[in-house]
Coordinates of C-alpha atoms and ligand atoms in Angstrom, one line a residue:
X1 CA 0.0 0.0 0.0
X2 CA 1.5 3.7 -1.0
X3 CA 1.1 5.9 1.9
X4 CA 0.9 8.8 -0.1
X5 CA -2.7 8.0 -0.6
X6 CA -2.4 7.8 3.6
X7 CA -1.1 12.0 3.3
X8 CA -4.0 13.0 1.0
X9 CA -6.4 11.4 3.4
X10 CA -5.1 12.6 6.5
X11 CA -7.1 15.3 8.1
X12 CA -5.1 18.3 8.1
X13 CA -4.2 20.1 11.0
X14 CA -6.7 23.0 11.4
X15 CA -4.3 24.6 14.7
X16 CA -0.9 24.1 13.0
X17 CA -0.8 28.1 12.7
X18 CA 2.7 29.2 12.3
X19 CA 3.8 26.7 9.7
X20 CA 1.3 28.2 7.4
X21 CA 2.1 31.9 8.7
X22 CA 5.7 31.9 7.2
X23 CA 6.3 33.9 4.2
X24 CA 5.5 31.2 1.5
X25 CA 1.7 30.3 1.3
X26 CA 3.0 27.0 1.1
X27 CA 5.3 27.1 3.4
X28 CA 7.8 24.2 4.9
X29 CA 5.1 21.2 6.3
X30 CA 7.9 19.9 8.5
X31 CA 6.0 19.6 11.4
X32 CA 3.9 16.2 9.4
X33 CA 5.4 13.6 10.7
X34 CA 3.8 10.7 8.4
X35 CA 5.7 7.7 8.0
X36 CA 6.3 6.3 4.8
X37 CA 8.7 4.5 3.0
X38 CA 12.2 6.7 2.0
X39 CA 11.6 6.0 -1.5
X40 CA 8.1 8.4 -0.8
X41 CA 9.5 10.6 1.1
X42 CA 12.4 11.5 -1.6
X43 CA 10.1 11.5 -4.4
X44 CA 7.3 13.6 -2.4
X45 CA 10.2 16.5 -1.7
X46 CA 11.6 15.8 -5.0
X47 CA 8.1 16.8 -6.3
X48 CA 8.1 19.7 -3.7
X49 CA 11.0 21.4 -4.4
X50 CA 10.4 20.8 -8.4
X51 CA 6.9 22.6 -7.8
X52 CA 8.3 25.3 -6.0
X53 CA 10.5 26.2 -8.6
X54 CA 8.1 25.7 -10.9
X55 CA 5.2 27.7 -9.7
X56 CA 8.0 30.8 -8.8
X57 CA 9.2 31.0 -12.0
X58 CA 5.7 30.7 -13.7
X59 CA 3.4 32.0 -11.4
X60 CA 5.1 34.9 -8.9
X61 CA 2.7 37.1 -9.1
X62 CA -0.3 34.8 -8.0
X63 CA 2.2 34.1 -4.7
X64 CA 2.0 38.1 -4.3
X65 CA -1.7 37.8 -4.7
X66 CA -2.1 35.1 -2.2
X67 CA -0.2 36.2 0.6
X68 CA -1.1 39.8 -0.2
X69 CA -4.9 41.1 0.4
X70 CA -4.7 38.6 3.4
X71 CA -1.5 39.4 5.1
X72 CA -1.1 43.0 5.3
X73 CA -5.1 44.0 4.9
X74 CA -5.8 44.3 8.5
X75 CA -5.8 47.8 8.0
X76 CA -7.1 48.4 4.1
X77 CA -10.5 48.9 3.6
X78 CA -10.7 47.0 1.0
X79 CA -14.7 47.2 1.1
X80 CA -15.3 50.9 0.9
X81 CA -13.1 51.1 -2.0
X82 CA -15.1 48.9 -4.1
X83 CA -18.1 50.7 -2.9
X84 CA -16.7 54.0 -4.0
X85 CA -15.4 52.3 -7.0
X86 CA -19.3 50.9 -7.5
X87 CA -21.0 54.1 -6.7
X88 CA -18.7 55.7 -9.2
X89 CA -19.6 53.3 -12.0
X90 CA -23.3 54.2 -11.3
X91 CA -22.3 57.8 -11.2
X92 CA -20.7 57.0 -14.9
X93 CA -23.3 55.1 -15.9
X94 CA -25.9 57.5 -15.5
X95 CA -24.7 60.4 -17.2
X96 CA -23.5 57.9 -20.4
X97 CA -27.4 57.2 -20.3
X98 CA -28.0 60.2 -20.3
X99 CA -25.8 60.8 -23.2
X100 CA -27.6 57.9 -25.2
X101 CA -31.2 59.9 -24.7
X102 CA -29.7 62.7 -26.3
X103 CA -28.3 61.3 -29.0
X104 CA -31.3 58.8 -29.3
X105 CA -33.7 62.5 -29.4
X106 CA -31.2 64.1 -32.1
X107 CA -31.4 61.2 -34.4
X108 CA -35.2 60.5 -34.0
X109 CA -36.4 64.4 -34.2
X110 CA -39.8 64.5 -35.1
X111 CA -39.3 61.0 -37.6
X112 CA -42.4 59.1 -37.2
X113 CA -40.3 55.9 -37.2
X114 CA -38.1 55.7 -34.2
X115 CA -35.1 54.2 -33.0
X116 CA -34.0 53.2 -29.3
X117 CA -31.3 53.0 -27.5
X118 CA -32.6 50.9 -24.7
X119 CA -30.7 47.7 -25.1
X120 CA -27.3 50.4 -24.9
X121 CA -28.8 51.4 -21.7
X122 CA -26.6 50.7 -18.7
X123 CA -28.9 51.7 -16.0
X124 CA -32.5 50.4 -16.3
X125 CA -35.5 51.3 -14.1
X126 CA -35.8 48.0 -12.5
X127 CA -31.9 47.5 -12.3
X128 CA -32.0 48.5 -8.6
X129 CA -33.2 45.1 -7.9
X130 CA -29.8 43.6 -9.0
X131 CA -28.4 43.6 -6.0
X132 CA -30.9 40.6 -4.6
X133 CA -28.6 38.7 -6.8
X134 CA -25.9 39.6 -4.4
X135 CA -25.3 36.4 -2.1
X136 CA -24.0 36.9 1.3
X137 CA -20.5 35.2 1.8
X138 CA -21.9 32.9 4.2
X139 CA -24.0 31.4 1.4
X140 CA -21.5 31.5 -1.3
X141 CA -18.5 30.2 0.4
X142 CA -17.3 26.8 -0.4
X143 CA -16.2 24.4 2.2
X144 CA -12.8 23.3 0.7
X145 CA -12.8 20.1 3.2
X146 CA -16.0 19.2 1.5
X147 CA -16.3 15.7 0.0
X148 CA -15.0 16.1 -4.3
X149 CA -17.3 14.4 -6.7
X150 CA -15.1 11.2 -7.6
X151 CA -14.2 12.6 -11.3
X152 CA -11.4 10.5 -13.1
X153 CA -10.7 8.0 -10.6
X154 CA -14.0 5.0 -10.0
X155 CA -14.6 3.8 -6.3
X156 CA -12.7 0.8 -6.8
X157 CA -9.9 3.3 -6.9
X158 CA -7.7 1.9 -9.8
X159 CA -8.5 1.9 -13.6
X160 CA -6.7 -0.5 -16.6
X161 CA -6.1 -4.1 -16.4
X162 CA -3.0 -6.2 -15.6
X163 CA 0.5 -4.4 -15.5
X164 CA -1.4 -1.6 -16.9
X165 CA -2.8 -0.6 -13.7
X166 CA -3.2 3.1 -12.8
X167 CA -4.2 3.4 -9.3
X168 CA -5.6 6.7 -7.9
X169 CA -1.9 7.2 -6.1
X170 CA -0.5 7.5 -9.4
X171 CA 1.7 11.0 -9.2
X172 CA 1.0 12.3 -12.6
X173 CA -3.1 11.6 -12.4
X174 CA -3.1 12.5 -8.7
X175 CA -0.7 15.6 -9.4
X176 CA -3.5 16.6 -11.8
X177 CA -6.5 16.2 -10.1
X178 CA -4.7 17.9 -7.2
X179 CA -4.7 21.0 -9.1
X180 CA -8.2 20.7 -10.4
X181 CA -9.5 20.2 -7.2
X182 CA -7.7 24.1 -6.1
X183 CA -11.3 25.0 -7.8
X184 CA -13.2 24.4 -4.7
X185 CA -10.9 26.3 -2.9
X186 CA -13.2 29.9 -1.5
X187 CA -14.4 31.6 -4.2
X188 CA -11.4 34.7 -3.3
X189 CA -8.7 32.6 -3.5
X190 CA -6.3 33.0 -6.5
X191 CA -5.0 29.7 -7.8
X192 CA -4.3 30.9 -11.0
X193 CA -4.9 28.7 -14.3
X194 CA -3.1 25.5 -12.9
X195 CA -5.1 23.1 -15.3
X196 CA -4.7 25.2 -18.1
X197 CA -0.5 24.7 -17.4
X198 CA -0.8 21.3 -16.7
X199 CA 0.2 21.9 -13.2
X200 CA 0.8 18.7 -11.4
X201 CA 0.5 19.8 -7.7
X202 CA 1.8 16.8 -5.1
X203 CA -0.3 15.8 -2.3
X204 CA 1.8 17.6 0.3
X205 CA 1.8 20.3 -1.6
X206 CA -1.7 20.7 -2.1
X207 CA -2.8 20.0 1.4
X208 CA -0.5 23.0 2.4
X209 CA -2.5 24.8 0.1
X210 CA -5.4 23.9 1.3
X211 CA -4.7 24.5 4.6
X212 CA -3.7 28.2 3.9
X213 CA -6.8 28.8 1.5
X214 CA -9.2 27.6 4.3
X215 CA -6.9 29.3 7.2
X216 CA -7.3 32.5 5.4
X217 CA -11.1 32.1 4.1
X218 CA -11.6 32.0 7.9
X219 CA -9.2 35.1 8.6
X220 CA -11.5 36.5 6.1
X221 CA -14.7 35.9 7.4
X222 CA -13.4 37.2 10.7
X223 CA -12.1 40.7 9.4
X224 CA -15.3 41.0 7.5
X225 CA -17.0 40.4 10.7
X226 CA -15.4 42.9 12.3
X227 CA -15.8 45.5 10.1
X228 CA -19.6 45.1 9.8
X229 CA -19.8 45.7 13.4
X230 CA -17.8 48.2 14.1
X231 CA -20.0 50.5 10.7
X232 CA -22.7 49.8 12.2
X233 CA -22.5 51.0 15.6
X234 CA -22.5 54.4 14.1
X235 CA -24.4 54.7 11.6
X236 CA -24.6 51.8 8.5
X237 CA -22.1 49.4 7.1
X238 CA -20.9 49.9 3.7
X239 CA -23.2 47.6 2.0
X240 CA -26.4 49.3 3.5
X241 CA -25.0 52.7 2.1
X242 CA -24.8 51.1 -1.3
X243 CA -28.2 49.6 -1.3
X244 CA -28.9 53.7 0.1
X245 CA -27.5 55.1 -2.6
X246 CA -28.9 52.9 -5.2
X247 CA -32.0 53.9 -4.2
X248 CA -31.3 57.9 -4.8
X249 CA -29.2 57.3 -7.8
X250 CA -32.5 54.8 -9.3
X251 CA -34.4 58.1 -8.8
X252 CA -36.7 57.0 -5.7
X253 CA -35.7 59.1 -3.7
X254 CA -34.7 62.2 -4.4
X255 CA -32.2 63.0 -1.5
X256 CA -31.7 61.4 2.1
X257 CA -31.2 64.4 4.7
X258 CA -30.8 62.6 7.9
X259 CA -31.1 60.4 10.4
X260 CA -34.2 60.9 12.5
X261 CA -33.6 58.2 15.0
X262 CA -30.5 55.4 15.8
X263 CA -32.0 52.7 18.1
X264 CA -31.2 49.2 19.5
X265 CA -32.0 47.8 16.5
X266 CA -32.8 50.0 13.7
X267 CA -31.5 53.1 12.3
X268 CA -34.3 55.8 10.4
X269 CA -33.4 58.4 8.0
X270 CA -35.2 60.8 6.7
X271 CA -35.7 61.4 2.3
X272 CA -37.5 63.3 0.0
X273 CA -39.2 61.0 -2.5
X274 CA -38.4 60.8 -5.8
X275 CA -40.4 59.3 -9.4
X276 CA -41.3 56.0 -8.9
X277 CA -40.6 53.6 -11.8
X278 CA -43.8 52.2 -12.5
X279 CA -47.0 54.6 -13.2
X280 CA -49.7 53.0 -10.7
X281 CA -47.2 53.6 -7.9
X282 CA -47.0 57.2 -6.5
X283 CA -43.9 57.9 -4.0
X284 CA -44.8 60.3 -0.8
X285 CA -43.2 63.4 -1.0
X286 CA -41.3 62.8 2.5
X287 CA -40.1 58.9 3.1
X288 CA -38.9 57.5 6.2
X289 CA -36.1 54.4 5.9
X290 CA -35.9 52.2 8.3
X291 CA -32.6 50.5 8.6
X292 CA -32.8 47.4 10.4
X293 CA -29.0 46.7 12.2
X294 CA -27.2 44.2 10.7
X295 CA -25.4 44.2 14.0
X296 CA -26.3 40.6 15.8
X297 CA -26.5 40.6 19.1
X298 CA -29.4 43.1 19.4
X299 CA -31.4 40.4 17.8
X300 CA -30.9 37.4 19.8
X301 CA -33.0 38.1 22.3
X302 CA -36.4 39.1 19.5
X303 CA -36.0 35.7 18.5
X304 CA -38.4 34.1 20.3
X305 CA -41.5 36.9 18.4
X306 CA -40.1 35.3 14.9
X307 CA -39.1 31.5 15.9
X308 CA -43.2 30.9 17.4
X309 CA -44.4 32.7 14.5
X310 CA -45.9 30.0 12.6
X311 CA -45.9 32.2 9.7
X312 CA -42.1 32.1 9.3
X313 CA -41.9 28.6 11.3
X314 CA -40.7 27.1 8.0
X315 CA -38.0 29.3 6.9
X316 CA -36.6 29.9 10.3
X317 CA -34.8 27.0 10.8
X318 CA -33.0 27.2 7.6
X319 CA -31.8 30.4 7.8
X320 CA -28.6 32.5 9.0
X321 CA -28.7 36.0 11.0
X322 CA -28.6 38.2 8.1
X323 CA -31.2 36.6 6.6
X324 CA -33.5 36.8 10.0
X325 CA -32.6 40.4 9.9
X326 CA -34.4 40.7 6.8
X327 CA -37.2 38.7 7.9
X328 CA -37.7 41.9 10.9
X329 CA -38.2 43.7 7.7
X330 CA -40.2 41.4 5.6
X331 CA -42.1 41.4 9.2
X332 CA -42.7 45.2 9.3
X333 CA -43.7 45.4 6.1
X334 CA -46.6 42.4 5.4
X335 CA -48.2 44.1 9.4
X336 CA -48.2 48.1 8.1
X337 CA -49.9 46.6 5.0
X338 CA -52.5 44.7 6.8
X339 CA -53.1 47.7 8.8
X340 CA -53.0 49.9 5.6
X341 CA -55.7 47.9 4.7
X342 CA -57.8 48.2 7.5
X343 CA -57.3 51.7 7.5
X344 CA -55.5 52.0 10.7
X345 CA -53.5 55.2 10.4
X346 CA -49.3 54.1 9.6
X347 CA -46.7 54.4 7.4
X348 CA -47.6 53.5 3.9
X349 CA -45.0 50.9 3.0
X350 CA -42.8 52.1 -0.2
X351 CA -40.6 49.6 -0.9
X352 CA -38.3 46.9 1.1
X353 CA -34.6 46.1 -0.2
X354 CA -33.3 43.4 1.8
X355 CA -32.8 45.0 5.5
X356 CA -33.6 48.6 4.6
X357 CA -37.7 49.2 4.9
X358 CA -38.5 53.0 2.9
X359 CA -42.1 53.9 4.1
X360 CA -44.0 57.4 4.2
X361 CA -42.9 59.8 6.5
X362 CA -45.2 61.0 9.9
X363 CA -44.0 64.5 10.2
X364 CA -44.0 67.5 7.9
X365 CA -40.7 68.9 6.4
X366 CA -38.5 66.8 7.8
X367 CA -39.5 67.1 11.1
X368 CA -40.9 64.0 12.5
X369 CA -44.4 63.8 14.7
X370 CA -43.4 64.0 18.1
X371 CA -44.5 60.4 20.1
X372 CA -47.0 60.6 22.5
X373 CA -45.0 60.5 25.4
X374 CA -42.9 63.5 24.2
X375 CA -46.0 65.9 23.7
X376 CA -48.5 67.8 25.7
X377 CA -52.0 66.9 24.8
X378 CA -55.3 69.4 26.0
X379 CA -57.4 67.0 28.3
X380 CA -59.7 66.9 25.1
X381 CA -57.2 65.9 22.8
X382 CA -55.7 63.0 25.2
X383 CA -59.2 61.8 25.5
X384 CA -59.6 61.8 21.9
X385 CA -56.2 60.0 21.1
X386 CA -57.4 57.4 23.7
X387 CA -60.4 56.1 22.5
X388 CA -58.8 56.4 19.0
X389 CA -55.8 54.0 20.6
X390 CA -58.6 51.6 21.7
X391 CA -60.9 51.3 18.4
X392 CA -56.9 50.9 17.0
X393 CA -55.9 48.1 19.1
X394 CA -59.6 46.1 18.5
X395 CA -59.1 46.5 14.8
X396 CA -55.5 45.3 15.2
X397 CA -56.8 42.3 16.6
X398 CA -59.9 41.6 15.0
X399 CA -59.2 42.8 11.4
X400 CA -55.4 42.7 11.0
X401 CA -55.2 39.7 13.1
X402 CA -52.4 41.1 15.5
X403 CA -51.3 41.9 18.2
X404 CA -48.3 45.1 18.4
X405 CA -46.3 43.2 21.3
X406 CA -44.2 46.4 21.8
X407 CA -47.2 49.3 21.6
X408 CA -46.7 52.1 24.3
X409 CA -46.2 55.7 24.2
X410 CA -42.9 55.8 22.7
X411 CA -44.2 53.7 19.3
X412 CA -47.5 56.2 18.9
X413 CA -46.8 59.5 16.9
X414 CA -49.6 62.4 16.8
X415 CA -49.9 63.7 13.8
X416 CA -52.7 65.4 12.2
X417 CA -54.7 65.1 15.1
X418 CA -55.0 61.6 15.5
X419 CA -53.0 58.7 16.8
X420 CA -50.4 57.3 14.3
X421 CA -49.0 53.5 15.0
X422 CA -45.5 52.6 14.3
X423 CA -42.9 50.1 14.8
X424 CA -44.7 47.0 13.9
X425 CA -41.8 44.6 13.1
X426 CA -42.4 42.4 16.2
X427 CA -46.2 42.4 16.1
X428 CA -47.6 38.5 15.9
X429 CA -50.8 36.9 15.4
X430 CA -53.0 36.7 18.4
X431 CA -52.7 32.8 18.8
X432 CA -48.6 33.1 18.8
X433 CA -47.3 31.0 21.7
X434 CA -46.9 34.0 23.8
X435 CA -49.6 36.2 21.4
X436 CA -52.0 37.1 24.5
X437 CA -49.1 38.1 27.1
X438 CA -48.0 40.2 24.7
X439 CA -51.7 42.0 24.6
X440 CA -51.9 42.5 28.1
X441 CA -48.7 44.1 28.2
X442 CA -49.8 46.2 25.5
X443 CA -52.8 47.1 27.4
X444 CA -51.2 47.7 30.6
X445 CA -48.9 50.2 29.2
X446 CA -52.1 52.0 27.2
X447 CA -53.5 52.1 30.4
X448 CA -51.4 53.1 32.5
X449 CA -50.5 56.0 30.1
X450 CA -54.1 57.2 29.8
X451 CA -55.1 57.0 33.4
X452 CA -51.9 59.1 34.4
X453 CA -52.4 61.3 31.2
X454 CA -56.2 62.1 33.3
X455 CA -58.4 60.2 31.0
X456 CA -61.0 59.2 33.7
X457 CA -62.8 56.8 31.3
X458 CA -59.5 54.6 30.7
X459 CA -60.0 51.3 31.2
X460 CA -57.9 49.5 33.4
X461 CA -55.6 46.9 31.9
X462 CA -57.7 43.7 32.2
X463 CA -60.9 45.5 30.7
X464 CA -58.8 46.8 28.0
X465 CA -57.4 43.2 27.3
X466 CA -61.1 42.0 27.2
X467 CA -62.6 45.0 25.1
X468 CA -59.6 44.6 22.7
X469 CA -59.5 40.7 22.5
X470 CA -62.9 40.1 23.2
X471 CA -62.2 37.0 25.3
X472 CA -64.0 37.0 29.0
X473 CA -61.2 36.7 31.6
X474 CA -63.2 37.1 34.8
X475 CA -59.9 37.4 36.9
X476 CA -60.1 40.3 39.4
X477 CA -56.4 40.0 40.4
X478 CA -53.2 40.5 37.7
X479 CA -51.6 37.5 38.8
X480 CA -54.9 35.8 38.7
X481 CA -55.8 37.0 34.9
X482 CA -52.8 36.2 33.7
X483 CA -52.9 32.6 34.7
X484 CA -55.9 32.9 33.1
X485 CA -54.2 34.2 30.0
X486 CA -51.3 31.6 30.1
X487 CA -54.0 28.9 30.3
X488 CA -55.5 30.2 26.9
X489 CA -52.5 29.9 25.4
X490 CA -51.1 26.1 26.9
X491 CA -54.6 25.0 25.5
X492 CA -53.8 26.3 21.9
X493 CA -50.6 25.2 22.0
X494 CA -52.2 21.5 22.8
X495 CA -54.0 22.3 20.1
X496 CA -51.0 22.1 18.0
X497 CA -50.1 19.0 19.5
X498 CA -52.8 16.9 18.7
X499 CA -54.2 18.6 15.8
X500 CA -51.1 19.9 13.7
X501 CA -52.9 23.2 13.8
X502 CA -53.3 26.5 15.5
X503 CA -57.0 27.9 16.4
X504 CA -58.1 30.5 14.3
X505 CA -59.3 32.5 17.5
X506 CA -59.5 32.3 20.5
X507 CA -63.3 32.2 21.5
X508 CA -64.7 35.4 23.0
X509 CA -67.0 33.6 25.7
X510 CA -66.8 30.3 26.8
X511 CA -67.7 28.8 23.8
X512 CA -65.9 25.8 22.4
X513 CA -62.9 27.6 20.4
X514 CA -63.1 28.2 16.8
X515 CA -61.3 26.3 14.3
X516 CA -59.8 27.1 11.3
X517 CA -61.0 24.6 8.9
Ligands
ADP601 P1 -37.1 51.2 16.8 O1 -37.3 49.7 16.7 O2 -35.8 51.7 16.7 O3 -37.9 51.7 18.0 P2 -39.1 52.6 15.2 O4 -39.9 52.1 14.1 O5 -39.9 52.8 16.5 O6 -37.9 51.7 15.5 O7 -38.5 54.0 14.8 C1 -37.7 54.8 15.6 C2 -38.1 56.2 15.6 O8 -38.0 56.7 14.3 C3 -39.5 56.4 16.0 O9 -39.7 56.6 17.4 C4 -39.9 57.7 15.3 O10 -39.5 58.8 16.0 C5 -39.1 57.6 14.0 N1 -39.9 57.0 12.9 C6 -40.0 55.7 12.5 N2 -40.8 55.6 11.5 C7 -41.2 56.8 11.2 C8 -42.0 57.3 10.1 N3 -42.6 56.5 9.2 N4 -42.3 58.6 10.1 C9 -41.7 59.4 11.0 N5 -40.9 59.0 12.0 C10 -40.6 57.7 12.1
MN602 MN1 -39.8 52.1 18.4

């Protein structure tokens, strides 16, 4: 048995740092200690030593490459230059467009038959949406330790007949596949055209070459971390601005002025809308974009409103943080539209690009409506805004089929008079696991807000959690009604259990629940 084959198999050594850290990707492997015969050992650093001074006289500059972006980029920002270098290309882009519509006017002048330029084009009205082709690196990236597809060599592991027998340790065939197999190395690693040279790469020297590429593709992934959490602390990461700026250079919006608010977990600008591309679409004049972080950790602890949604149930499970992150956003957006259309007063939703929501702006001329709890009502007007906030909530819950799970003081503008809900990325179906908790804290904080804001007809929190649900909870104690509450929702949840199914409702008086057939 050649124990060659017993080198290519051997797991490599994901902590052997500093051999890999010396100057030469490939570095000197002494610390292997394999034993094999001397005949393989001489031919294996025969084979070394001829590749190294093969690949540095043919390939030095793909060694610079290598070792390069990777070794000295802790402090290049790589990442904003090709953003500048991308918003610059749009800038270009643009005005060669808008060269092409002149030239396309002089040429048709008033000529009933007309020619176009469109296909020329290299900005189109919809082209914003190119960037959903964009993958995130987590997706994309290939595990290099990952299983190859057996290619020239069959199971049995040797092809010909008699003395003509080529097994898969064979040096030349090995040497080849060695360097076809660099392909799956991540997608940013240069290993030059290796096949197209007839590169013969030995197994020791492609396992330090695999080492290095998947060393570094984690070094990578760790700088890129980094950087995406340090951006967006302050204000948004680089790859937010570009989506930003694609919006104003698409013609949207016309110009972003500011930020009116950086929170735990979202960051909102204000922007002047611009054209929309499509007719039957009409963009408000004032937008408000809401950011969602793509910082992490603010998010673990929301998870439990998305993971017991049984709307997103499915997808959950399959999906990474960023893509959760979106799913806040996807969130916001389907509840202001179901609240659009039962005419609760909201943000209109615009348009959603990945994490970055555009909606209409509450406010006027850049200044947004105060919140509730930042303005001074007359006793007349508080009154007003609360039984506005209660025919609100029972339409949230009977005609939108939700429940706000965060609604207070600081999530309720006053604009125009009235009552304006925002903020709706956590809201969840009534029969959610924890759906009816959620409502009574809702209505505790309504509550308490109105009855120290002097409305004397304010309900108190357990009659606002009955008017609003519609459900009888007789309780006269908190601790008491919220048993009662928690009881509601163990018995849906059993539900589940034996019938694979949520209840539709919860019944509003004793009656057996209703089912959603
Ligand atoms: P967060 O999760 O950070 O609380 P919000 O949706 O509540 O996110 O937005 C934060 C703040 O931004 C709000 O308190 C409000 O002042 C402002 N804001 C959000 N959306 C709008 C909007 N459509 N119009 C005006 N102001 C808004
Ligand atoms: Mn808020």
């Amino acid at each position: 048995m050649d124990s060659v084959g017993v080198a290519a198999a051997a797991p490599p050594d994901a902590g052997a740092g500093p051999a890999w850290q010396s100057k030469c990707p490939w570095g000197t492997p002494n610390t292997t200690s394999i034993s094999c015969s001397l005949a393989d050992v001489m031919s294996e650093q025969l084979a070394k030593e001829l590749q190294l001074e093969e690949e540095n006289a043919a390939f030095p500059e793909v060694v610079a490459v290598a070792e390069g972006p990777f070794i000295t980029g802790e402090n290049i920002d790589t990442s904003s230059d090709l953003m500048l270098a991308q918003m610059l290309q749009m800038e270009f882009d643009r005005e060669y467009d808008a060269q092409l519509r002149r030239e396309e006017k002089k040429i048709n002048g008033d000529s009933k038959v007309s020619i176009s330029f469109e296909n020329y084009r290299k900005v189109h009205p919809y082209d914003s949406d190119s960037s959903e082709d964009e993958v995130d690196w987590q997706d994309t990236r290939h595990d290099p330790y990952r299983a190859d597809k057996p290619t020239t060599t069959p199971r049995r592991g040797f092809i010909g007949k008699g003395k003509d027998i080529t097994t898969k340790h064979d040096e030349v065939v090995c040497g080849r596949k060695n360097t076809a197999r660099m392909e799956n190395f991540a997608p940013e690693f240069q290993v030059g055209d290796g096949i197209g040279m007839d590169l013969k790469l030995s197994n020791q020297v492609f396992n330090a070459l695999k080492q290095h590429a998947y060393s570094e593709e984690r070094r990578s992934a760790r700088l890129h971390e980094k950087k995406e959490h340090s951006t967006a602390e302050k204000a948004v990461d680089p790859k937010t601005r570009l989506l930003l700026y694609k919006m104003v250079n698409g013609g949207m919006l016309e110009t972003i002025t500011g930020c009116i608010s950086t929170g735990k977990e979202s960051v909102v600008f204000h922007a002047y809308g611009g054209k929309s591309a499509t007719e039957d679409k009409v963009i408000p004049p004032e937008c408000a974009i809401k950011v969602f972080k793509t910082t992490l950790n603010e998010f673990k602890n929301r998870d439990k409103y998305i993971k017991d949604d049984y709307r997103f149930k499915d997808r959950f499970s399959k999906l990474n943080p960023r893509k959760i992150i979106r799913m806040w956003a996807e969130k916001e957006m389907h509840n202001l539209t179901r609240m659009q259309n039962a005419g609760i007063p909201c943000p209109q939703v615009v348009i959603l690009k990945k994490h970055v929501l555009v909606m209409s702006f509450i406010g006027k001329d850049q200044i947004p409506a105060p919140k509730l709890k930042d303005v001074t009502l007359s006793s007349e007007d508080m009154k007003k805004a609360y039984y506005q906030t209660l025919n609100m909530m029972q339409q949230l819950y009977k005609e939108c089929n939700l429940v706000h799970a965060d609604l207070s003081e600081y999530n309720m503008l006053w604009h125009d008079g009235k009552v304006w809900l925002i903020d709706v990325s956590q809201s969840v179906e009534p029969t959610h696991p924890h759906g009816l908790e959620f409502l009574f804290r809702d209505c505790r904080n309504v509550a308490q807000f109105f009855q120290k804001g002097g409305v004397a007809e304010a309900l108190n929190e357990r009659k606002l959690f009955n008017a609003v649900s519609g459900l009888n909870i007789t309780a006269d104690n908190e601790v008491d009604f919220q048993a009662e509450i928690e009881a509601l929702e163990k018995m849906n949840e059993d539900h589940v259990q034996n019938h694979g199914k949520k209840l539709s409702t919860f019944s509003s008086d004793g009656d057996p629940p209703i089912y959603d057939e």
